[in-house]
Every structure is written in structure tokens, then in C-alpha cells.
Amino acid sequence: MTGAATAGIRAPRFAERLARARAAAGAAGLDALLIGVGPELRYLAGYAALPLERLTLLVVPAAPGSPLTLIAPRLEATPARSCPAAATGAVTVATWEETEDPMALVASVLATATGRAADSLSAVAVSDGMRAAFVLSLQGALPVARFSLASAVLRGLRMRKDSDEVALLREAAHAADRVVEAIAHGPLVGRTEADVAREVRDRLVAEGHEHAEFWIVASGPNSASPHHDAGDRVIAAGEPVVIDIGGQMGGYGSDITRTIWVDGGDPALGPDADFARLYEVLRDAQAAATAAVRPGVAAEAIDAVARDAITAAGFGPNFIHRTGHGIGLEGHEDPYIVAGNAEPLETAMAFSVEPGIYLEGRFGARIEDTVVCGPDGPDVLNELTRELLVVRG
Amino acid sequence: MTGAATAGIRAPRFAERLARARAAAGAAGLDALLIGVGPELRYLAGYAALPLERLTLLVVPAAPGSPLTLIAPRLEATPARSCPAAATGAVTVATWEETEDPMALVASVLATATGRAADSLSAVAVSDGMRAAFVLSLQGALPVARFSLASAVLRGLRMRKDSDEVALLREAAHAADRVVEAIAHGPLVGRTEADVAREVRDRLVAEGHEHAEFWIVASGPNSASPHHDAGDRVIAAGEPVVIDIGGQMGGYGSDITRTIWVDGGDPALGPDADFARLYEVLRDAQAAATAAVRPGVAAEAIDAVARDAITAAGFGPNFIHRTGHGIGLEGHEDPYIVAGNAEPLETAMAFSVEPGIYLEGRFGARIEDTVVCGPDGPDVLNELTRELLVVRG
């Protein structure tokens, strides 16, 4: 959880990414990027730092050739110095002492890097997930600077995955496939959602995930709530279960949803005609949206393909979320596959395609794959069938 | 992970906490508290919401009697409405649609609650862990408001645990005790740190934790790095292993550190004289610091007791972190047991007491308990021995 190098990403990638990031920051008119603990730090430095209340901050000044500095609490000196960007000399680590004010160090690092007093800097961007406590402190230390979000300059870099990243995403997807397949072998009848969720967590780790991140197990009427928390409800024969699970492998996310029907071995408790029709509409909408993926197609057009198909079948008001989200070092990142996002897809963008149909109080279903936009069409990372999985026990 | 009510905290607590929070906000001259997803939301509303990129925000206007509103994405309507504060009617849930700008809803909720236009509000406080993306958006929506941190008004409330909270902390501590005890039964020789860490995670969950949060297993020279990440190093006989683990039960944290010596069954590979002396100094320092806990003693005085004892023995420069941190819904929270924190301890404050001594390149040790300040002295929640644990296998 702390200090680990991003497995599977080759060390020279980080210097390349830092060079591109500072160029993008300069082009955006920024003095510097200020990157706190989180996916941006992992992306730029390979540093999966602990999200402490103590400041860790990567300072990326826009000026070419100026020093790149990773500010870290002294307590974290060892993991900070071991991250690939520091170990390869691309960034220098500067530490602050337990009783010191880290903002003084930030100001001095910025002054050295920019050749200007920190309180005269005019524009900086902070990482999107930076804690408010650090944002307000930085605003105090840089009183005239306009603050914006680093995602504005980093999203273009992070959206386009390199081959190391796609390989990790594929490995994670295959591992998650195997977990859903194992769950769909049953038994499920008589078990609580929480018990199945525990099995999901154990299996994700057993299949090589560093850790499980989410484990939605939504049975019966709970399947109509997209983000249902696995609870004490006991799964019975004659109902659907939505399984939406994922975690990280080498820092990169898996995220798969399959809908299971539990008939308990009794064909009379198979899906009723309403559910069967709903599922067929959903499966075809998900397939059509996936098939529409190719470079140049707007992200929102993928959403529209799924939504139009579902709306045409009369379920429009029951598809209450966007079709997908980017996936990489974050479980949800750019590009978002949603109405209003006219950005064209490009080769090597990675995202989920996951329409759902929810009949509140009755049942719902969702199908989700992680998809990479290939040069000629979709590269679907998940290989598990998208047909309704029927569990006999 | 989402939407679960805080187990063990009785529902009426939330209305009480909200009333105290709004009174404190008013006393601090704030128009409102703006609480994003995180421990503050769980504390005030019992809502353990998913940390999404979609805005969830509890608006707590200072004006007595004004409406308390939980803003949530429509997708999260069900878990938002099920949280104890909403279920008991203490707060009203307002949802925003997938393609809507949630800041417009924030502005309208604030205007209704305060009777003033949002762009005329003068002072708000945001939760400390709020994402920078939301902070900057809120600053845009409330252009003349001075932004400060909600911890300034909430820390006084959250530091003093109620009986429900202490009961959960105690339960979590006992569960973590059992995990360390099981690990100290061995075997350890020949296993990697990562393998032991996996066992720690499994056992924390098996002992009732919702999830494991950290699992430091630092063997041999790694024990000299306080936040070492469990890695591929194979544990050998004749060396120490620092085990620092914890997770959440009912939302409240466990956090225990014990140092183990692995002799592999060969007394000749027992602790050498240097380590034995270091451990004795540490054990006595930790005991003395714990014994000093009582109402009215400054937090920094507890740190000084541990530090003075360690310094007197010549290890001052090797104790490179503070003595402790508060513990509750967050693993690290107020009060911090650190030089410079002159705040007096009060009854029902909960924190760690965890001095350590680290000889870089050789070895280190740390001992940590979770301690509640009782009316007459320390209430040590962990019950596992603080003597050096020797593992034979």
C-alpha cells in the first residue's frame, strides 16, 4: 500500500511522462503542477504513497530544465526515494521534519524552480484529489496564484494508455473474469450477499489483485439499486443477482459486471418473461455500444447507442446512469462515456461500457466490460460471456 | 463500502451531533459547513458514502432551525436516504441528475437555508478531506466566501468519543490483539513479509473488521523503516519483525504495533544485547508515556515523556516520529501526540501511544496501543502483552 513501485510499468516511462506533463503545464500557462498523493503521483513518479495527513507533494515547474522535486515527510524518505522517478534521478526528494511547516519548504522549492518568489506566482494546478486541507494551505502560501485542476493538463496524457498500461488492464480484466466465473458456479441459494462479497474479495486477491476495491452483490429487488452495498439479504432461487466487482493489479483497475439468475436447479424458477426481455434488451444495447467504439467517435455517441436501444424498448427512464467511465490508475477517470462529452475517442483510451436497466422495487440488470479503443474498433478486455449466467444451486 | 449505517452508533446520536455542529459553526462565524464524503459525513450523518467523482455534500447551515440537506447524485439516492440521519428525518436528501451541474443545486440549497444569495455568503468551512476538484468548484460558486476547514469546528466534537464510539474502538482493538497473537504463534521463518501481510488481512476480516486498512510487516533491516511496505523479503531466524496493523470495525479503527523476535527455535539466534537494550528502553518509554495520560495533561507532554526516556538512553535521534495520533473514524485524527500540541487531554479522547527506535540499516522496534483518556488515567484498549514476542518457528 505504500512506496511500492508500479509493477509492470518500465522505469524510463516516468521521465517521459514528467517531460510531457511539464510541457503541457507550460502550454497551459501554468507556473507549476502541484501533485499530491493519488493516482497522478503514481502516474508521474510511480509512487503509491500513503494518503497521510502529512504533506507529500510533487512539484513540477513548467520551465524546461528546472528541477523536479518530490517533497515528502522525513518519515516517508525511504519509500519516496525508492519510487522509480526518484530512483532513476528524474526527481529529487526533499524532506521536511515532523515539527516543521511543510508550506515553507513548498515555497522555497517553488522559488528555486521558478526563479520567482512563491507569493508572486500567478497560476498553479493542483491534483484533483488533493485534500482540501492542503489546497487551502497552498492557497495561503501562494496568495496571488490562480488555482486550477491538474487534470486539465494531465487528462490528455493519462487517457491514452501506453502498452505497459494496457497489458496491466488486460491482466486485471482476465483475473476479474475468473472471479465472476467462479462465483457463477455457485452455490448462491441460502447465502447472504455479504458472504458472497467476502468470497469475491478473497478471490480477487487470490487471482493476483493487490486488493479488492468494490464488491457489489445485489440480489432480488436490491439489483435495482446500481450501487447497492452487499448486505444481510439471503439469496433465494428465482431471482437475479448483479455482481459488479473490481480491484487493482499493478495499480491498474479491473471492473466487470455480470448479471446472474439463480434458479436453484428448478427450471420453473428461471427468469420470468419480463426479466428475460429486459436482459435481452440490455445485452443487445451493451453489445451495440461496444461495437460502436472506434477512434473519432464521440464519447457521448457511445452512450447514445446504448441509451437509444434501451429507450426504443421502453426502458429509457430505467437507465439512470451514464454508460461508462475511463479506467486506469483510477477506477473512474477520463474519458466519461456520457451525454455532453463530445470528446472523440482515440486509440488506447480505456473505459467501461456498462448500461443497466433498473425497475425499482422489482429487479435490475447491468452488463459491464472494460474496453480499449483500438485503431479499428473495440478491444474488449473481458472475455467472460455476456449471456445471462444461470446458477443452479 | 457504500451506504452502510455506522454499526453500533445509535440513530439519535446523529441529530445530536448535527445540532452541536451547527452551533459550533455559528459560534465560529460561519454561514455553513460543507461536508463531502469522508469521516465527517459518517460522523454527522452515519453515511459511509462511496468516494465518487460525483458530488455528495452535506450542507449544515449555521442558522438554528434552517434545513439540513444531503445533496447526492441521483444514482446514490437509495443509500443516501437510508443513512441514519436521513432515515430519522434529521436531514433531507436532494438529488441531482447525471447531466446536471451539482453546483447549481448547492447554490440553491444554500440560498434557501441561509435566506441569502449563495454568491453573497461570507464564510464557509469544507471538510478537510474534500477533493480539490470540489473545493475549487465551490470556490467558484461562492466567490466572496472565505473558505476554512471544517475540522476547526468539528475536531472538538469528534475528539471526545461517546460511549458508543469507545465501545467500537475497544471491540476493534481486541480483534486486532487476537490477530497479532495469532501471527506471533508463527511460523514466520521462510515466509515473505507479503505472505504474512496476507494472513494479517484475512485474519482482520475473520475477526470482524469490515476491511483491513494497513498491514506493515517489516523484517530484519526493514524494521528500521517506520512505514515499510510488506514486500518479498523472506523472514529469517535471528531478526526482528515489526507488525503494525489495523482496519475498521463499525467504522472505527484498530491500530496496534508489536515487535516480534524470530529465533527459529534456536536460543543462539535470540535477540542480541543491542536489540534487547533497545527494546527495553522502548518498552519502558511506551509504558511511561501511557501512564502519563490523564485529563489536563498536554498532548505534547505525553510525547515528551516517551522522547525524554528514549533520549536519556541515547536513542533520541532514532525516534523520528511523533508519539501518537488520535483514532476514531479516521486512522489518524485529532488529537496528535506531538511536540507543539499544547492542547490538554480530556476524558474520552482516543489516540495511539507508539514510540519507536530505528537504527537505519540494522533494525528497529515500535510498540503501539490505542489508549482512551479516562477520568483518572489511561484506559488502554489493547490487552496483548507489550513484552518482546519471541517466535520459535
mmCIF file with all atom_site columns, C-alpha atoms in Angstrom, chain B residues 48 98 151 170 186 227 268 295 313 365 389:
data_model
loop_
_atom_site.group_PDB
_atom_site.id
_atom_site.type_symbol
_atom_site.label_atom_id
_atom_site.label_alt_id
_atom_site.label_comp_id
_atom_site.label_asym_id
_atom_site.label_entity_id
_atom_site.label_seq_id
_atom_site.pdbx_PDB_ins_code
_atom_site.Cartn_x
_atom_site.Cartn_y
_atom_site.Cartn_z
_atom_site.occupancy
_atom_site.B_iso_or_equiv
_atom_site.pdbx_formal_charge
_atom_site.auth_seq_id
_atom_site.auth_comp_id
_atom_site.auth_asym_id
_atom_site.auth_atom_id
_atom_site.pdbx_PDB_model_num
ATOM 1  C CA . ALA B 1 48  ? -20.369 5.902   4.613   1.00 0.00 ? 48  ALA B CA 1
ATOM 2  C CA . GLU B 1 98  ? -26.368 12.757  -14.148 1.00 0.00 ? 98  GLU B CA 1
ATOM 3  C CA . SER B 1 151 ? -12.048 20.431  11.363  1.00 0.00 ? 151 SER B CA 1
ATOM 4  C CA . ARG B 1 170 ? -12.463 -1.386  22.200  1.00 0.00 ? 170 ARG B CA 1
ATOM 5  C CA . GLY B 1 186 ? 4.248   -18.460 13.878  1.00 0.00 ? 186 GLY B CA 1
ATOM 6  C CA . HIS B 1 227 ? 6.155   2.747   7.187   1.00 0.00 ? 227 HIS B CA 1
ATOM 7  C CA . ALA B 1 268 ? 21.567  -18.723 19.985  1.00 0.00 ? 268 ALA B CA 1
ATOM 8  C CA . PRO B 1 295 ? -7.207  14.815  31.754  1.00 0.00 ? 295 PRO B CA 1
ATOM 9  C CA . ALA B 1 313 ? 19.117  6.243   26.814  1.00 0.00 ? 313 ALA B CA 1
ATOM 10 C CA . ALA B 1 365 ? 11.215  -1.613  17.011  1.00 0.00 ? 365 ALA B CA 1
ATOM 11 C CA . LEU B 1 389 ? 7.179   -11.625 21.438  1.00 0.00 ? 389 LEU B CA 1
#
